Amino acid sequence: MNNILIKIVLSLFAFCNLTAVYAAGAIEGPVEKQALNITAIIMFLVFVLATLGITWWAASQMRSKSDFYTAGGNIKPWQNGTAIAGDFMSAATFLGITGAIYGFGFDAIVLAVGVMAAWPVILFLIAERLRNLGSYTFIDVVSYRLKKKPIRIISSIGSLSVVIFYLIAQMVGAGKLIQLLFGLDYIYAVLLVSFLMMLYVSFGGMLATTWVQLIKAILLLIGGTMISFLILKSFDFNFDAMLASATKVHPKGEDILAPGLWLKNPVSTISIALTMMFGIMGLPHILMRFFTVKDASDARKSVFVATSLMGYFYILIIIIGYGAITFVMGNPDYHDAAGKILGGGNMVALHVTHFMGGDWMLGFMSAVAFATILAVVAGLTLAGAATIAHDLYAKTFAKGEVSSEQEMKVSRIATFAIGGVSVILGIAFEYQNVAFIAALALAIAASVNFPILLMSMYWSKMTTKGAIAGGVVGLTSSIGLIILGPGVWVSVLGNADPIFPHAYPTFYSMPLAFIVIWFFSFIDKSPQAEKEQALFNEQFVRSETGIGISKASDH
């Protein structure tokens, strides 16, 4: 039964997460239909029915655009924090980082810590000010004192680029998983995922999306805890014994307990760390979550809950990764005739799951793996719909002269449009190497959204011209360098050597964006620039006090 998920699908999950992209290469080609995993199907159907019930309930609570975009600001900190953690406790994290630890040991742990490093920065630099300055999206914040139309347009381009590129990877992975579990043709699998996504978002809005993400996070924590418990039990709960056993089995021996086995290029290592840390701070569906709580205090509490849950989850991942070395490496049940791990490095998490818990545990974690992608897809779609309806339609082109009902109507239309685009692109990219797409999404977030957001909140001299110039340079440099790098130039276009040697361009593109923002703001002496700079004090007071903050809906 464990062979059901052996093939391409779980490697594709890795493309939705930085470390997972490094953990395994892209696998292309058609997926052969497998025997049905009845356990996974039953658990998947239970999840879908439960979340559809939540969507029906959430729809009955929706009375305004605030309810649609941010659940009226009524989400409790523990709920929001769990949902935020759910965005990162993904199938890609579970499968990809476990696979990386299985193959390279300590270096993969360093990457996991890199993700965690972003959250203290978010806590102290972003969460409170973001909640105090914005209403629905981070673009509300960056346009607070700058010229509304151009800054909203460039920020919207950056946000929609991140959303679309993430959706492609998620849709391909989810579509192939459903294809394998149900024996459906790929196109029908993608249509099913898109249909569920549109139901959650268009009818349930942020409230339904939050609860879908929350339930998925809890299920993944339960599953990870059970697997880790069984692994530690095998070593009488002696962590040192588990590590000693792993070093005896692994061909690299004790080297898996020290750095340098995998990450040897300093520039690439730093670029990966920058992409992970600052890319997270520019993801629109993550930033949007800080507006779902009532005030800045709850935003800080949300980050604390998210950080705590992710920290616990990464401890589980370390246990599962090193435990898999003992129970999977060298086990003929999980290797082909040539001695290669069945399904590639990203399968080791499910292999050790099957070893510890049999078909039922494998079925449960397979269903949770799909649930993680469905939840992330819903969050991405809602962020994209908010960008189109609120930032572009209502605030940019209609200049705020639209009713709440009109804006919500456009949001729902945008949801179905994004769903349609995701279906088309999901089908188009079925056989393609999509690793570079996920890299592009995070690189754009780190090189466009994050610099503009941070400078708008903390540098009084930033002007619209500086923000636009920096955003354009960050966008073009991140896209261009990835195209010239190994992910596209070699893997996709088939050239022998990349022009740009690194997989991630953030080491160059993000500092370049900051420098361009500074330079063009510094030389801008126009009356408009003086006006924008003079408004910083007003913005600073609001960011610190919350005066004028949008209030939670009274339901």
Coordinates of C-alpha atoms in Angstrom, one line a residue:
M1 CA 0.0 0.0 0.0
N2 CA 2.8 2.4 0.7
N3 CA 3.8 2.2 -3.0
I4 CA 0.7 4.3 -3.9
L5 CA 2.5 7.6 -3.3
I6 CA 5.9 6.5 -4.4
K7 CA 6.1 8.4 -7.6
I8 CA 6.3 12.0 -8.7
V9 CA 3.7 13.7 -6.5
L10 CA 5.5 14.0 -3.3
S11 CA 8.7 15.3 -4.9
L12 CA 6.5 18.0 -6.4
F13 CA 5.4 19.1 -3.0
A14 CA 9.0 20.0 -2.3
F15 CA 8.9 22.8 -4.9
C16 CA 6.6 24.8 -2.6
N17 CA 9.3 25.1 0.0
L18 CA 12.9 26.4 -0.2
T19 CA 14.7 23.6 1.6
A20 CA 12.6 21.0 -0.3
V21 CA 13.8 22.3 -3.6
Y22 CA 17.3 21.6 -2.5
A23 CA 16.4 18.3 -1.0
A24 CA 15.4 16.7 -4.3
G25 CA 15.5 17.5 -8.0
A26 CA 12.5 18.0 -10.1
I27 CA 10.9 15.0 -11.5
E28 CA 9.0 15.2 -14.8
G29 CA 6.7 13.0 -16.7
P30 CA 3.3 11.4 -16.5
V31 CA 2.0 9.7 -13.4
E32 CA 0.8 6.1 -13.6
K33 CA -2.5 5.4 -11.9
Q34 CA -2.1 3.3 -8.8
A35 CA -4.3 1.1 -6.7
L36 CA -6.6 3.1 -4.5
N37 CA -5.4 4.0 -0.9
I38 CA -8.8 3.5 0.7
T39 CA -7.7 4.8 4.1
A40 CA -6.4 8.0 2.6
I41 CA -9.5 8.5 0.5
I42 CA -11.8 8.0 3.5
M43 CA -9.8 10.5 5.6
F44 CA -9.6 13.0 2.7
L45 CA -13.4 12.8 2.3
V46 CA -14.0 13.4 6.0
F47 CA -11.7 16.4 5.9
V48 CA -13.5 17.8 2.8
L49 CA -16.9 17.3 4.3
A50 CA -15.9 18.9 7.6
T51 CA -14.4 21.9 5.9
L52 CA -17.4 22.4 3.6
G53 CA -19.5 22.5 6.7
I54 CA -17.3 25.2 8.1
T55 CA -17.6 27.1 4.8
W56 CA -21.4 27.0 5.1
W57 CA -21.2 28.3 8.7
A58 CA -18.6 31.0 7.7
A59 CA -20.9 32.2 4.9
S60 CA -23.7 32.8 7.4
Q61 CA -21.4 35.0 9.4
M62 CA -20.3 37.2 6.4
R63 CA -21.9 40.7 6.3
S64 CA -19.2 43.0 4.9
K65 CA -16.0 43.1 3.0
S66 CA -14.2 43.2 6.4
D67 CA -15.7 39.8 7.1
F68 CA -14.6 38.5 3.7
Y69 CA -11.0 39.8 3.8
T70 CA -10.2 39.6 7.5
A71 CA -13.0 37.7 9.2
G72 CA -14.0 41.1 10.7
G73 CA -10.9 41.2 12.8
N74 CA -12.5 38.7 15.2
I75 CA -10.0 35.8 14.9
K76 CA -8.5 34.9 18.3
P77 CA -4.7 35.1 18.6
W78 CA -4.4 31.3 19.2
Q79 CA -6.5 30.6 16.1
N80 CA -4.6 33.1 13.9
G81 CA -1.2 31.9 15.2
T82 CA -2.1 28.2 14.5
A83 CA -3.3 29.2 11.0
I84 CA -0.1 31.1 10.4
A85 CA 2.0 28.1 11.5
G86 CA -0.1 26.0 9.3
D87 CA 1.1 27.9 6.3
F88 CA 4.7 26.7 7.1
M89 CA 3.9 23.3 8.6
S90 CA 3.2 22.2 5.1
A91 CA 3.6 18.9 3.2
A92 CA 6.7 20.4 1.7
T93 CA 8.2 21.1 5.1
F94 CA 7.3 17.7 6.4
L95 CA 8.6 15.8 3.4
G96 CA 11.3 18.1 2.1
I97 CA 13.2 18.9 5.3
T98 CA 12.9 15.3 6.5
G99 CA 14.4 14.2 3.2
A100 CA 17.2 16.8 3.6
I101 CA 18.0 15.6 7.1
Y102 CA 17.9 12.0 5.9
G103 CA 20.5 12.8 3.2
F104 CA 22.6 15.6 4.7
G105 CA 22.0 15.7 8.4
F106 CA 22.9 18.9 10.3
D107 CA 22.9 21.3 7.3
A108 CA 19.2 20.7 6.8
I109 CA 18.6 21.6 10.4
V110 CA 20.4 24.9 9.8
L111 CA 17.9 25.6 7.0
A112 CA 14.9 24.8 9.3
V113 CA 16.3 27.2 11.9
G114 CA 16.6 29.8 9.1
V115 CA 12.8 29.7 8.7
M116 CA 12.4 30.2 12.4
A117 CA 14.7 33.2 12.4
A118 CA 12.2 35.2 10.4
W119 CA 9.6 35.2 13.2
P120 CA 11.4 37.2 15.9
V121 CA 12.0 39.8 13.2
I122 CA 8.3 39.8 12.2
L123 CA 7.4 40.0 15.9
F124 CA 9.5 43.1 16.7
L125 CA 9.6 44.9 13.3
I126 CA 6.4 44.2 11.4
A127 CA 3.5 42.6 13.2
E128 CA 2.4 45.6 15.4
R129 CA 3.0 48.4 12.8
L130 CA 1.4 46.4 10.1
R131 CA -1.8 45.9 12.1
N132 CA -1.9 49.5 13.1
L133 CA -1.4 50.9 9.7
G134 CA -3.4 48.6 7.4
S135 CA -6.9 47.4 6.9
Y136 CA -6.9 44.4 4.6
T137 CA -3.6 44.0 2.8
F138 CA 0.0 45.1 3.3
I139 CA -0.5 47.3 0.2
D140 CA -2.7 49.5 2.4
V141 CA 0.5 50.1 4.5
V142 CA 3.0 50.9 1.8
S143 CA 0.5 53.3 0.2
Y144 CA -0.3 55.1 3.5
R145 CA 1.8 58.2 2.7
L146 CA 2.9 57.6 -0.9
K147 CA 1.2 58.3 -4.1
K148 CA -1.6 55.7 -4.2
K149 CA -2.0 54.7 -7.8
P150 CA 1.6 53.9 -8.8
I151 CA 2.6 52.3 -5.5
R152 CA -0.5 50.1 -5.4
I153 CA 0.1 49.0 -9.0
I154 CA 3.8 47.9 -8.5
S155 CA 3.0 46.3 -5.1
S156 CA 0.0 44.5 -6.6
I157 CA 2.2 43.2 -9.5
G158 CA 4.6 41.8 -6.9
S159 CA 1.9 40.3 -4.8
L160 CA 0.0 38.7 -7.7
S161 CA 3.3 37.3 -9.1
V162 CA 4.0 35.6 -5.8
V163 CA 0.4 34.2 -5.6
I164 CA 0.4 32.9 -9.1
F165 CA 3.8 31.2 -8.9
Y166 CA 2.9 29.6 -5.6
L167 CA -0.4 28.4 -6.9
I168 CA 1.1 26.6 -9.9
A169 CA 3.4 24.5 -7.7
Q170 CA 0.5 23.8 -5.2
M171 CA -2.0 22.9 -7.9
V172 CA 0.4 20.5 -9.7
G173 CA 1.2 18.8 -6.4
A174 CA -2.4 18.6 -5.2
G175 CA -3.7 17.5 -8.6
K176 CA -1.2 14.6 -8.8
L177 CA -2.0 13.5 -5.3
I178 CA -5.7 13.3 -6.0
Q179 CA -4.9 11.6 -9.3
L180 CA -3.0 8.9 -7.5
L181 CA -5.5 8.5 -4.6
F182 CA -8.6 8.4 -6.7
G183 CA -7.3 7.1 -10.0
L184 CA -8.6 10.2 -11.7
D185 CA -7.1 11.7 -14.9
Y186 CA -4.9 14.7 -14.0
I187 CA -7.1 17.3 -15.5
Y188 CA -10.1 16.2 -13.4
A189 CA -7.9 16.1 -10.3
V190 CA -6.8 19.7 -10.9
L191 CA -10.4 20.7 -11.5
L192 CA -11.5 19.1 -8.2
V193 CA -8.8 21.0 -6.2
S194 CA -9.7 24.3 -7.9
F195 CA -13.4 23.7 -7.3
L196 CA -12.9 23.1 -3.6
M197 CA -10.6 26.1 -3.3
M198 CA -13.2 28.5 -4.9
L199 CA -15.9 27.2 -2.6
Y200 CA -13.8 27.9 0.5
V201 CA -12.8 31.4 -0.5
S202 CA -15.8 32.8 -2.4
F203 CA -18.4 31.6 0.1
G204 CA -16.4 31.4 3.4
G205 CA -13.8 34.1 2.9
M206 CA -11.1 34.5 5.5
L207 CA -13.1 32.8 8.3
A208 CA -13.4 29.6 6.4
T209 CA -9.8 29.8 5.1
T210 CA -8.5 30.3 8.7
W211 CA -10.4 27.3 10.0
V212 CA -9.3 25.1 7.1
Q213 CA -5.7 26.0 7.8
L214 CA -6.2 25.6 11.6
I215 CA -7.6 22.1 11.3
K216 CA -4.9 21.1 8.9
A217 CA -2.2 22.4 11.2
I218 CA -3.6 20.4 14.2
L219 CA -3.8 17.2 12.1
L220 CA -0.2 17.6 11.0
L221 CA 1.0 18.2 14.5
I222 CA -0.9 15.1 15.7
G223 CA 0.5 13.0 13.0
G224 CA 4.0 14.2 13.5
T225 CA 3.8 13.8 17.2
M226 CA 2.6 10.2 16.8
I227 CA 5.4 9.3 14.4
S228 CA 8.1 10.9 16.6
F229 CA 6.7 9.2 19.7
L230 CA 7.0 5.8 18.0
I231 CA 10.5 6.5 16.8
L232 CA 11.7 7.6 20.2
K233 CA 10.0 4.7 21.8
S234 CA 12.1 2.4 19.6
F235 CA 15.2 3.9 21.3
D236 CA 13.7 3.9 24.8
F237 CA 13.3 7.7 24.4
N238 CA 17.0 8.2 24.3
F239 CA 17.8 10.9 21.7
D240 CA 21.5 10.3 21.9
A241 CA 20.9 6.6 21.1
M242 CA 18.9 7.6 18.1
L243 CA 21.7 9.8 16.8
A244 CA 24.3 7.1 17.4
S245 CA 22.2 4.6 15.5
A246 CA 21.9 7.0 12.6
T247 CA 25.6 7.7 12.4
K248 CA 26.3 3.9 12.2
V249 CA 23.8 3.4 9.3
H250 CA 24.5 6.6 7.3
P251 CA 27.4 6.3 4.8
K252 CA 28.7 9.7 5.9
G253 CA 28.9 8.5 9.5
E254 CA 29.3 11.2 12.2
D255 CA 29.6 13.9 9.5
I256 CA 25.8 14.1 9.5
L257 CA 26.0 15.7 13.0
A258 CA 28.2 18.5 11.8
P259 CA 27.9 21.4 9.2
G260 CA 29.5 21.4 5.8
L261 CA 28.2 18.2 4.3
W262 CA 25.7 19.9 2.0
L263 CA 26.1 23.7 2.1
K264 CA 29.6 24.5 0.9
N265 CA 29.2 27.7 -1.1
P266 CA 29.0 30.7 1.2
V267 CA 27.1 32.9 -1.3
S268 CA 24.5 30.2 -2.0
T269 CA 24.1 29.5 1.7
I270 CA 23.6 33.2 2.5
S271 CA 21.2 33.6 -0.4
I272 CA 19.1 30.7 0.7
A273 CA 18.9 32.1 4.2
L274 CA 18.0 35.5 2.9
T275 CA 15.3 34.1 0.7
M276 CA 13.8 32.1 3.5
M277 CA 13.9 34.8 6.1
F278 CA 12.9 37.8 4.2
G279 CA 10.8 36.0 1.6
I280 CA 8.4 35.0 4.4
M281 CA 8.1 38.7 5.3
G282 CA 6.9 39.5 1.8
L283 CA 4.3 36.8 1.3
P284 CA 0.9 38.5 0.9
H285 CA -1.1 35.6 2.3
I286 CA 1.0 35.7 5.5
L287 CA 1.0 39.4 5.9
M288 CA -2.8 39.5 5.4
R289 CA -3.3 37.4 8.5
F290 CA -2.2 40.2 10.8
F291 CA -5.4 42.1 9.9
T292 CA -7.6 39.2 11.1
V293 CA -7.1 40.0 14.8
K294 CA -8.6 43.0 16.6
D295 CA -5.4 44.9 17.5
A296 CA -1.6 45.0 17.6
S297 CA -1.4 43.2 20.9
D298 CA -3.3 40.2 19.3
A299 CA -1.0 40.4 16.3
R300 CA 2.0 39.9 18.6
K301 CA 0.3 37.1 20.4
S302 CA -0.4 35.4 17.0
V303 CA 3.3 35.5 16.1
F304 CA 4.2 34.0 19.5
V305 CA 1.7 31.1 19.0
A306 CA 2.9 30.6 15.4
T307 CA 6.6 30.6 16.5
S308 CA 5.9 28.2 19.4
L309 CA 4.0 25.7 17.2
M310 CA 6.6 25.8 14.4
G311 CA 9.4 25.4 16.9
Y312 CA 7.7 22.2 18.2
F313 CA 7.0 21.0 14.7
Y314 CA 10.7 21.4 13.6
I315 CA 11.7 19.4 16.7
L316 CA 9.5 16.6 15.4
I317 CA 11.0 16.9 12.0
I318 CA 14.5 16.4 13.4
I319 CA 13.4 13.3 15.2
I320 CA 11.6 11.9 12.1
G321 CA 14.6 12.8 9.9
Y322 CA 17.3 11.1 12.0
G323 CA 14.9 8.2 12.8
A324 CA 14.3 7.6 9.2
I325 CA 18.0 7.0 8.6
T326 CA 17.9 4.0 11.0
F327 CA 14.6 2.5 9.8
V328 CA 14.6 3.4 6.1
M329 CA 18.2 3.6 4.9
G330 CA 19.2 0.1 3.9
N331 CA 15.7 -1.3 4.3
P332 CA 14.9 -3.3 1.1
D333 CA 11.2 -2.6 1.5
Y334 CA 11.8 1.0 0.6
H335 CA 14.4 0.7 -2.1
D336 CA 14.3 -0.4 -5.7
A337 CA 16.5 -3.1 -7.3
A338 CA 19.3 -0.5 -7.9
G339 CA 19.3 0.5 -4.2
K340 CA 17.7 3.9 -4.7
I341 CA 15.0 5.1 -2.3
L342 CA 11.6 4.5 -3.7
G343 CA 10.1 7.9 -4.9
G344 CA 13.2 9.9 -4.1
G345 CA 14.4 11.7 -1.0
N346 CA 11.1 13.3 -0.2
M347 CA 9.5 9.9 0.3
V348 CA 11.4 9.0 3.4
A349 CA 9.0 10.7 5.8
L350 CA 6.1 8.6 4.5
H351 CA 8.3 5.5 4.4
V352 CA 9.2 5.8 8.1
T353 CA 5.5 6.6 8.7
H354 CA 4.5 3.3 7.1
F355 CA 7.3 1.5 9.0
M356 CA 6.1 2.8 12.3
G357 CA 2.3 2.8 11.8
G358 CA 1.4 0.7 8.8
D359 CA -1.2 1.5 6.1
W360 CA -3.5 3.4 8.4
M361 CA -0.8 5.8 9.5
L362 CA 0.4 6.2 5.9
G363 CA -3.2 6.9 4.8
F364 CA -3.7 9.5 7.5
M365 CA -0.5 11.3 6.7
S366 CA -1.3 11.1 2.9
A367 CA -4.6 12.7 3.5
V368 CA -3.0 15.4 5.7
A369 CA -0.5 16.0 3.0
F370 CA -3.3 16.9 0.6
A371 CA -5.1 19.0 3.3
T372 CA -2.0 21.1 3.7
I373 CA -1.8 22.0 0.1
L374 CA -5.6 22.7 -0.1
A375 CA -5.3 25.1 2.9
V376 CA -2.4 27.0 1.4
V377 CA -4.1 27.3 -2.0
A378 CA -7.2 28.8 -0.3
G379 CA -5.0 31.4 1.5
L380 CA -3.2 32.3 -1.6
T381 CA -6.4 32.7 -3.6
L382 CA -7.9 34.9 -1.0
A383 CA -4.8 37.1 -0.9
G384 CA -4.9 37.4 -4.7
A385 CA -8.6 38.2 -4.7
A386 CA -8.0 40.9 -2.1
T387 CA -5.2 42.4 -4.2
I388 CA -7.4 42.5 -7.3
A389 CA -10.7 43.7 -5.7
H390 CA -9.4 46.0 -2.9
D391 CA -6.0 47.3 -4.0
L392 CA -6.5 47.5 -7.7
Y393 CA -10.3 47.8 -8.4
A394 CA -11.6 49.7 -5.3
K395 CA -8.6 51.8 -4.2
T396 CA -6.7 52.4 -7.5
F397 CA -9.0 52.5 -10.5
A398 CA -12.3 53.4 -8.8
K399 CA -10.5 55.6 -6.3
G400 CA -12.5 54.3 -3.3
E401 CA -15.9 55.2 -4.9
V402 CA -17.4 51.8 -4.7
S403 CA -19.7 50.2 -2.2
S404 CA -18.8 47.2 0.0
E405 CA -21.2 45.1 -2.0
Q406 CA -19.6 46.0 -5.3
E407 CA -16.1 45.2 -3.9
M408 CA -17.2 41.9 -2.5
K409 CA -18.7 41.0 -5.9
V410 CA -15.5 41.8 -7.6
S411 CA -13.6 39.7 -5.0
R412 CA -15.7 36.7 -5.8
I413 CA -15.3 37.2 -9.5
A414 CA -11.5 37.5 -8.9
T415 CA -11.6 34.3 -6.9
F416 CA -13.2 32.4 -9.8
A417 CA -10.8 34.0 -12.2
I418 CA -7.8 33.0 -10.1
G419 CA -9.2 29.5 -9.9
G420 CA -9.6 29.4 -13.7
V421 CA -6.0 30.6 -14.2
S422 CA -4.7 28.1 -11.7
V423 CA -6.4 25.3 -13.6
I424 CA -5.0 26.4 -16.9
L425 CA -1.5 26.8 -15.5
G426 CA -1.7 23.7 -13.4
I427 CA -2.5 21.7 -16.6
A428 CA 0.1 23.5 -18.6
F429 CA 2.9 22.8 -16.1
E430 CA 1.9 19.2 -15.4
Y431 CA 5.2 17.8 -16.9
Q432 CA 7.4 20.8 -16.3
N433 CA 10.2 21.4 -13.8
V434 CA 8.4 23.8 -11.4
A435 CA 11.3 24.1 -8.9
F436 CA 12.2 27.5 -10.3
I437 CA 8.6 28.7 -9.9
A438 CA 8.6 28.4 -6.1
A439 CA 12.1 29.9 -6.0
L440 CA 10.8 32.8 -8.1
A441 CA 7.8 33.4 -5.7
L442 CA 10.0 33.7 -2.6
A443 CA 12.7 35.7 -4.4
I444 CA 10.1 38.2 -5.6
A445 CA 8.6 38.4 -2.1
A446 CA 12.0 39.1 -0.6
S447 CA 13.2 41.5 -3.4
V448 CA 10.0 43.5 -4.0
N449 CA 7.4 43.3 -1.3
F450 CA 9.7 43.2 1.7
P451 CA 12.0 46.1 0.8
I452 CA 9.1 48.4 0.0
L453 CA 7.2 47.4 3.1
L454 CA 10.1 47.8 5.5
M455 CA 11.3 51.1 4.1
S456 CA 7.7 52.5 4.0
M457 CA 7.4 51.9 7.7
Y458 CA 10.8 52.8 9.0
W459 CA 12.5 55.3 6.6
S460 CA 11.0 58.8 6.6
K461 CA 12.8 59.8 3.4
M462 CA 11.3 57.2 1.1
T463 CA 9.3 58.6 -1.8
T464 CA 7.0 57.1 -4.4
K465 CA 9.7 57.4 -7.1
G466 CA 12.2 55.5 -4.9
A467 CA 9.6 52.8 -4.1
I468 CA 8.6 52.3 -7.7
A469 CA 12.2 52.2 -8.9
G470 CA 13.2 49.7 -6.2
G471 CA 10.2 47.5 -6.8
V472 CA 10.8 47.4 -10.6
V473 CA 14.5 46.6 -10.1
G474 CA 13.8 44.0 -7.5
L475 CA 11.2 42.4 -9.7
T476 CA 13.2 42.3 -12.9
S477 CA 16.5 41.3 -11.2
S478 CA 14.9 38.4 -9.2
I479 CA 13.1 37.1 -12.3
G480 CA 16.1 37.6 -14.6
L481 CA 18.7 36.0 -12.4
I482 CA 16.5 32.9 -11.8
I483 CA 16.0 32.5 -15.5
L484 CA 19.8 32.7 -16.0
G485 CA 20.4 30.3 -13.1
P486 CA 20.5 26.5 -12.9
G487 CA 16.8 26.2 -12.2
V488 CA 15.7 27.5 -15.6
W489 CA 18.8 27.9 -17.8
V490 CA 20.0 24.3 -17.3
S491 CA 17.0 22.3 -16.0
V492 CA 14.3 23.8 -18.2
L493 CA 16.1 25.3 -21.2
G494 CA 18.6 22.4 -21.4
N495 CA 21.9 24.5 -21.5
A496 CA 25.0 22.9 -20.2
D497 CA 26.0 25.6 -17.7
P498 CA 24.1 28.4 -16.0
I499 CA 25.0 32.0 -16.7
F500 CA 24.1 32.9 -13.1
P501 CA 25.6 30.2 -10.8
H502 CA 23.2 30.3 -7.9
A503 CA 19.7 28.9 -7.6
Y504 CA 18.4 31.9 -5.6
P505 CA 19.2 35.5 -6.5
T506 CA 18.2 37.1 -3.2
F507 CA 21.8 37.8 -2.2
Y508 CA 22.0 40.2 -5.1
S509 CA 18.4 41.2 -5.9
M510 CA 17.3 42.2 -2.4
P511 CA 20.2 44.5 -1.5
L512 CA 19.9 46.0 -5.0
A513 CA 16.2 46.8 -4.4
F514 CA 17.1 48.6 -1.1
I515 CA 19.9 50.6 -2.7
V516 CA 17.7 51.7 -5.6
I517 CA 14.9 52.7 -3.2
W518 CA 17.5 54.8 -1.2
F519 CA 19.1 56.4 -4.2
F520 CA 16.0 57.5 -6.1
S521 CA 14.4 58.7 -2.9
F522 CA 17.5 60.6 -2.0
I523 CA 17.7 62.4 -5.3
D524 CA 13.9 63.1 -5.4
K525 CA 13.5 66.8 -4.5
S526 CA 10.0 67.3 -5.9
P527 CA 7.2 68.9 -4.0
Q528 CA 5.4 65.5 -4.0
A529 CA 8.5 64.0 -2.3
E530 CA 8.5 66.7 0.4
K531 CA 4.8 66.1 1.0
E532 CA 5.3 62.3 1.4
Q533 CA 8.3 62.7 3.7
A534 CA 6.3 65.2 5.9
L535 CA 3.6 62.6 6.4
F536 CA 5.9 60.2 8.0
N537 CA 5.5 61.6 11.5
E538 CA 1.7 61.1 11.3
Q539 CA 2.3 57.6 10.0
F540 CA 4.8 56.9 12.8
V541 CA 2.3 58.0 15.5
R542 CA -0.4 55.7 14.2
S543 CA 2.0 52.8 13.8
E544 CA 3.0 53.1 17.5
T545 CA -0.4 54.0 19.0
G546 CA -3.0 52.4 16.7
I547 CA -5.0 55.6 16.4
G548 CA -7.5 55.2 13.6
I549 CA -7.1 51.4 13.5
S550 CA -9.9 49.5 11.8
K551 CA -12.1 47.9 14.5
A552 CA -13.4 44.3 14.7
S553 CA -16.8 43.6 13.4
D554 CA -19.6 43.3 15.9
H555 CA -21.4 40.0 15.2

